[in-house]
């Protein structure tokens, strides 16, 4: 290994250490944020694990017809009783992973 390779390896190690800060990506072999876990942590209280719980009047996500851009916007801004998640689900990758998961709940 030359010095450059060692540097790159060290940088990669640092990056991996930082991205694991919530612990939610541990155990996942992918770099991609885990949409199912983020959904479970932030959304099931109202929408339930399958999107159908309807607590506080939450819409049934399995019957939702919003496209992914609208779901993305709704996650950032919230709507009515649903709080905005802009600062809770703070990265674009995390939001996209949650959007994918929400869409996967549809019948
Ligand atoms: C405090 C309860 C609550 C939480 C937590 C919550 N929601 Fe909601 N959600 C609602 C309510 C209430 C609505 C209906 C809003 C309205 O139209 O007035 C809604 C609507 C939605 C819709 C629109 C469905 C449609 O077809 O109109 C989507 C998508 C959605 N929520 C996704 C999420 C996601 C993803 C999360 C987690 C990041 C989440 N929600 C967390 C209460 C909640």
PDB file of C-alpha atoms and ligand atoms in Angstrom:
ATOM      1  CA  UNK A   1       0.000   0.000   0.000  1.00  0.00           C
ATOM      2  CA  UNK A   2       1.287   3.427  -0.858  1.00  0.00           C
ATOM      3  CA  UNK A   3       0.541   6.542   1.158  1.00  0.00           C
ATOM      4  CA  UNK A   4      -2.336   7.545  -1.111  1.00  0.00           C
ATOM      5  CA  UNK A   5      -4.103   4.201  -0.679  1.00  0.00           C
ATOM      6  CA  UNK A   6      -3.747   4.406   3.093  1.00  0.00           C
ATOM      7  CA  UNK A   7      -5.243   7.896   3.008  1.00  0.00           C
ATOM      8  CA  UNK A   8      -8.226   6.751   0.965  1.00  0.00           C
ATOM      9  CA  UNK A   9      -8.824   3.768   3.249  1.00  0.00           C
ATOM     10  CA  UNK A  10      -8.654   6.024   6.306  1.00  0.00           C
ATOM     11  CA  UNK A  11     -11.133   8.464   4.761  1.00  0.00           C
ATOM     12  CA  UNK A  12     -13.533   5.643   3.941  1.00  0.00           C
ATOM     13  CA  UNK A  13     -13.323   4.417   7.514  1.00  0.00           C
ATOM     14  CA  UNK A  14     -14.121   7.875   8.804  1.00  0.00           C
ATOM     15  CA  UNK A  15     -17.090   8.221   6.496  1.00  0.00           C
ATOM     16  CA  UNK A  16     -18.518   4.878   7.576  1.00  0.00           C
ATOM     17  CA  UNK A  17     -18.068   5.790  11.242  1.00  0.00           C
ATOM     18  CA  UNK A  18     -19.967   9.053  10.801  1.00  0.00           C
ATOM     19  CA  UNK A  19     -22.826   7.688   8.769  1.00  0.00           C
ATOM     20  CA  UNK A  20     -23.535   5.118  11.477  1.00  0.00           C
ATOM     21  CA  UNK A  21     -24.214   7.737  14.148  1.00  0.00           C
ATOM     22  CA  UNK A  22     -27.878   6.880  14.734  1.00  0.00           C
ATOM     23  CA  UNK A  23     -27.096   3.188  14.801  1.00  0.00           C
ATOM     24  CA  UNK A  24     -29.924   2.666  12.348  1.00  0.00           C
ATOM     25  CA  UNK A  25     -27.647   1.664   9.513  1.00  0.00           C
ATOM     26  CA  UNK A  26     -25.816  -0.945  11.565  1.00  0.00           C
ATOM     27  CA  UNK A  27     -26.352  -4.446  10.338  1.00  0.00           C
ATOM     28  CA  UNK A  28     -27.142  -3.232   6.860  1.00  0.00           C
ATOM     29  CA  UNK A  29     -24.666  -4.093   4.167  1.00  0.00           C
ATOM     30  CA  UNK A  30     -25.822  -1.188   2.006  1.00  0.00           C
ATOM     31  CA  UNK A  31     -24.845   2.453   2.291  1.00  0.00           C
ATOM     32  CA  UNK A  32     -28.390   3.453   1.576  1.00  0.00           C
ATOM     33  CA  UNK A  33     -30.443   4.598   4.577  1.00  0.00           C
ATOM     34  CA  UNK A  34     -32.994   2.024   5.681  1.00  0.00           C
ATOM     35  CA  UNK A  35     -36.412   3.436   4.742  1.00  0.00           C
ATOM     36  CA  UNK A  36     -38.307   0.741   6.612  1.00  0.00           C
ATOM     37  CA  UNK A  37     -36.477   1.545   9.853  1.00  0.00           C
ATOM     38  CA  UNK A  38     -36.925   5.296   9.424  1.00  0.00           C
ATOM     39  CA  UNK A  39     -40.601   4.737   8.749  1.00  0.00           C
ATOM     40  CA  UNK A  40     -40.900   2.514  11.808  1.00  0.00           C
ATOM     41  CA  UNK A  41     -39.231   5.135  14.012  1.00  0.00           C
ATOM     42  CA  UNK A  42     -41.090   8.207  12.729  1.00  0.00           C
ATOM     43  CA  UNK A  43     -44.352   7.227  11.102  1.00  0.00           C
ATOM     44  CA  UNK A  44     -45.859   4.092  12.661  1.00  0.00           C
ATOM     45  CA  UNK A  45     -47.238   5.981  15.693  1.00  0.00           C
ATOM     46  CA  UNK A  46     -49.927   7.434  13.426  1.00  0.00           C
ATOM     47  CA  UNK A  47     -49.845   5.374  10.243  1.00  0.00           C
ATOM     48  CA  UNK A  48     -49.084   1.950  11.715  1.00  0.00           C
ATOM     49  CA  UNK A  49     -46.593  -0.581  10.297  1.00  0.00           C
ATOM     50  CA  UNK A  50     -48.696  -1.127   7.170  1.00  0.00           C
ATOM     51  CA  UNK A  51     -49.823   2.472   6.759  1.00  0.00           C
ATOM     52  CA  UNK A  52     -53.411   1.674   7.703  1.00  0.00           C
ATOM     53  CA  UNK A  53     -53.653   2.607  11.384  1.00  0.00           C
ATOM     54  CA  UNK A  54     -55.206   6.027  10.818  1.00  0.00           C
ATOM     55  CA  UNK A  55     -54.377   7.385  14.293  1.00  0.00           C
ATOM     56  CA  UNK A  56     -55.221  11.125  14.570  1.00  0.00           C
ATOM     57  CA  UNK A  57     -56.912  10.917  11.178  1.00  0.00           C
ATOM     58  CA  UNK A  58     -53.719   9.860   9.397  1.00  0.00           C
ATOM     59  CA  UNK A  59     -54.414   8.864   5.815  1.00  0.00           C
ATOM     60  CA  UNK A  60     -54.238   5.211   4.789  1.00  0.00           C
ATOM     61  CA  UNK A  61     -50.885   5.048   3.024  1.00  0.00           C
ATOM     62  CA  UNK A  62     -51.752   1.761   1.310  1.00  0.00           C
ATOM     63  CA  UNK A  63     -54.541   3.619  -0.511  1.00  0.00           C
ATOM     64  CA  UNK A  64     -52.591   6.801  -1.176  1.00  0.00           C
ATOM     65  CA  UNK A  65     -52.238   7.951  -4.755  1.00  0.00           C
ATOM     66  CA  UNK A  66     -49.652  10.668  -4.237  1.00  0.00           C
ATOM     67  CA  UNK A  67     -46.621  10.410  -6.496  1.00  0.00           C
ATOM     68  CA  UNK A  68     -43.169  10.220  -4.939  1.00  0.00           C
ATOM     69  CA  UNK A  69     -42.490  13.960  -5.357  1.00  0.00           C
ATOM     70  CA  UNK A  70     -45.648  14.769  -3.382  1.00  0.00           C
ATOM     71  CA  UNK A  71     -44.851  12.236  -0.660  1.00  0.00           C
ATOM     72  CA  UNK A  72     -41.349  13.727  -0.412  1.00  0.00           C
ATOM     73  CA  UNK A  73     -42.769  17.241  -0.022  1.00  0.00           C
ATOM     74  CA  UNK A  74     -45.308  16.085   2.542  1.00  0.00           C
ATOM     75  CA  UNK A  75     -42.569  14.452   4.644  1.00  0.00           C
ATOM     76  CA  UNK A  76     -40.639  17.737   4.694  1.00  0.00           C
ATOM     77  CA  UNK A  77     -43.585  20.064   5.285  1.00  0.00           C
ATOM     78  CA  UNK A  78     -46.161  17.963   7.083  1.00  0.00           C
ATOM     79  CA  UNK A  79     -49.868  18.577   6.600  1.00  0.00           C
ATOM     80  CA  UNK A  80     -52.618  19.263   9.108  1.00  0.00           C
ATOM     81  CA  UNK A  81     -51.957  17.116  12.181  1.00  0.00           C
ATOM     82  CA  UNK A  82     -48.935  15.492  10.576  1.00  0.00           C
ATOM     83  CA  UNK A  83     -45.770  17.259  11.730  1.00  0.00           C
ATOM     84  CA  UNK A  84     -42.991  18.287   9.337  1.00  0.00           C
ATOM     85  CA  UNK A  85     -40.000  15.928   9.339  1.00  0.00           C
ATOM     86  CA  UNK A  86     -37.554  18.263   7.610  1.00  0.00           C
ATOM     87  CA  UNK A  87     -35.114  18.315  10.533  1.00  0.00           C
ATOM     88  CA  UNK A  88     -35.799  14.811  11.792  1.00  0.00           C
ATOM     89  CA  UNK A  89     -35.296  13.012   8.495  1.00  0.00           C
ATOM     90  CA  UNK A  90     -32.667  15.470   7.454  1.00  0.00           C
ATOM     91  CA  UNK A  91     -30.874  14.057   4.440  1.00  0.00           C
ATOM     92  CA  UNK A  92     -32.207  13.686   0.940  1.00  0.00           C
ATOM     93  CA  UNK A  93     -31.129  10.035   0.874  1.00  0.00           C
ATOM     94  CA  UNK A  94     -33.074   9.285   4.053  1.00  0.00           C
ATOM     95  CA  UNK A  95     -36.184  11.039   2.743  1.00  0.00           C
ATOM     96  CA  UNK A  96     -35.984   9.173  -0.552  1.00  0.00           C
ATOM     97  CA  UNK A  97     -35.644   5.881   1.312  1.00  0.00           C
ATOM     98  CA  UNK A  98     -38.778   6.690   3.358  1.00  0.00           C
ATOM     99  CA  UNK A  99     -40.654   7.704   0.185  1.00  0.00           C
ATOM    100  CA  UNK A 100     -39.742   4.357  -1.406  1.00  0.00           C
ATOM    101  CA  UNK A 101     -40.939   2.537   1.680  1.00  0.00           C
ATOM    102  CA  UNK A 102     -44.241   4.468   1.790  1.00  0.00           C
ATOM    103  CA  UNK A 103     -44.875   3.614  -1.855  1.00  0.00           C
ATOM    104  CA  UNK A 104     -44.022  -0.047  -1.214  1.00  0.00           C
ATOM    105  CA  UNK A 105     -46.884  -0.198   1.338  1.00  0.00           C
ATOM    106  CA  UNK A 106     -49.495   0.181  -1.384  1.00  0.00           C
ATOM    107  CA  UNK A 107     -51.772  -2.761  -2.151  1.00  0.00           C
TER     108      UNK A 107
HETATM  109  C1  LIG B   1     -48.744  12.688  14.391  1.00  0.00           C
HETATM  110  C2  LIG B   1     -49.251  11.689  13.482  1.00  0.00           C
HETATM  111  C3  LIG B   1     -48.498  11.462  12.184  1.00  0.00           C
HETATM  112  C4  LIG B   1     -47.196  11.082  12.018  1.00  0.00           C
HETATM  113  C5  LIG B   1     -46.143  10.824  13.089  1.00  0.00           C
HETATM  114  C6  LIG B   1     -47.004  10.924  10.583  1.00  0.00           C
HETATM  115  N1  LIG B   1     -48.152  11.222   9.907  1.00  0.00           N
HETATM  116 FE1  LIG B   1     -48.425  11.153   7.902  1.00  0.00          FE
HETATM  117  N2  LIG B   1     -50.298  11.866   8.121  1.00  0.00           N
HETATM  118  C7  LIG B   1     -50.893  12.173   9.335  1.00  0.00           C
HETATM  119  C8  LIG B   1     -52.177  12.823   9.076  1.00  0.00           C
HETATM  120  C9  LIG B   1     -53.141  13.292  10.147  1.00  0.00           C
HETATM  121  C10 LIG B   1     -52.325  12.862   7.685  1.00  0.00           C
HETATM  122  C11 LIG B   1     -53.480  13.523   6.913  1.00  0.00           C
HETATM  123  C12 LIG B   1     -53.084  14.967   6.692  1.00  0.00           C
HETATM  124  C13 LIG B   1     -54.181  15.793   6.080  1.00  0.00           C
HETATM  125  O1  LIG B   1     -54.426  15.656   4.871  1.00  0.00           O
HETATM  126  O2  LIG B   1     -54.769  16.582   6.813  1.00  0.00           O
HETATM  127  C14 LIG B   1     -51.127  12.260   7.118  1.00  0.00           C
HETATM  128  C15 LIG B   1     -50.907  12.105   5.748  1.00  0.00           C
HETATM  129  C16 LIG B   1     -49.811  11.503   5.197  1.00  0.00           C
HETATM  130  C17 LIG B   1     -49.616  11.254   3.785  1.00  0.00           C
HETATM  131  C18 LIG B   1     -50.582  11.652   2.673  1.00  0.00           C
HETATM  132  C19 LIG B   1     -51.374  10.468   2.161  1.00  0.00           C
HETATM  133  C20 LIG B   1     -52.364  10.907   1.104  1.00  0.00           C
HETATM  134  O3  LIG B   1     -52.607  10.122   0.185  1.00  0.00           O
HETATM  135  O4  LIG B   1     -52.879  12.025   1.182  1.00  0.00           O
HETATM  136  C21 LIG B   1     -48.398  10.648   3.646  1.00  0.00           C
HETATM  137  C22 LIG B   1     -47.749  10.179   2.355  1.00  0.00           C
HETATM  138  C23 LIG B   1     -47.841  10.511   4.980  1.00  0.00           C
HETATM  139  N3  LIG B   1     -48.719  11.036   5.890  1.00  0.00           N
HETATM  140  C24 LIG B   1     -46.621   9.948   5.233  1.00  0.00           C
HETATM  141  C25 LIG B   1     -46.024   9.970   6.490  1.00  0.00           C
HETATM  142  C26 LIG B   1     -44.663   9.561   6.728  1.00  0.00           C
HETATM  143  C27 LIG B   1     -43.729   9.016   5.673  1.00  0.00           C
HETATM  144  C28 LIG B   1     -44.435   9.739   8.062  1.00  0.00           C
HETATM  145  C29 LIG B   1     -43.141   9.516   8.812  1.00  0.00           C
HETATM  146  C30 LIG B   1     -41.999  10.251   8.311  1.00  0.00           C
HETATM  147  C31 LIG B   1     -45.647  10.249   8.656  1.00  0.00           C
HETATM  148  N4  LIG B   1     -46.586  10.386   7.665  1.00  0.00           N
HETATM  149  C32 LIG B   1     -45.803  10.532  10.002  1.00  0.00           C
HETATM  150  C33 LIG B   1     -50.387  11.937  10.582  1.00  0.00           C
HETATM  151  C34 LIG B   1     -49.083  11.565  10.849  1.00  0.00           C
END
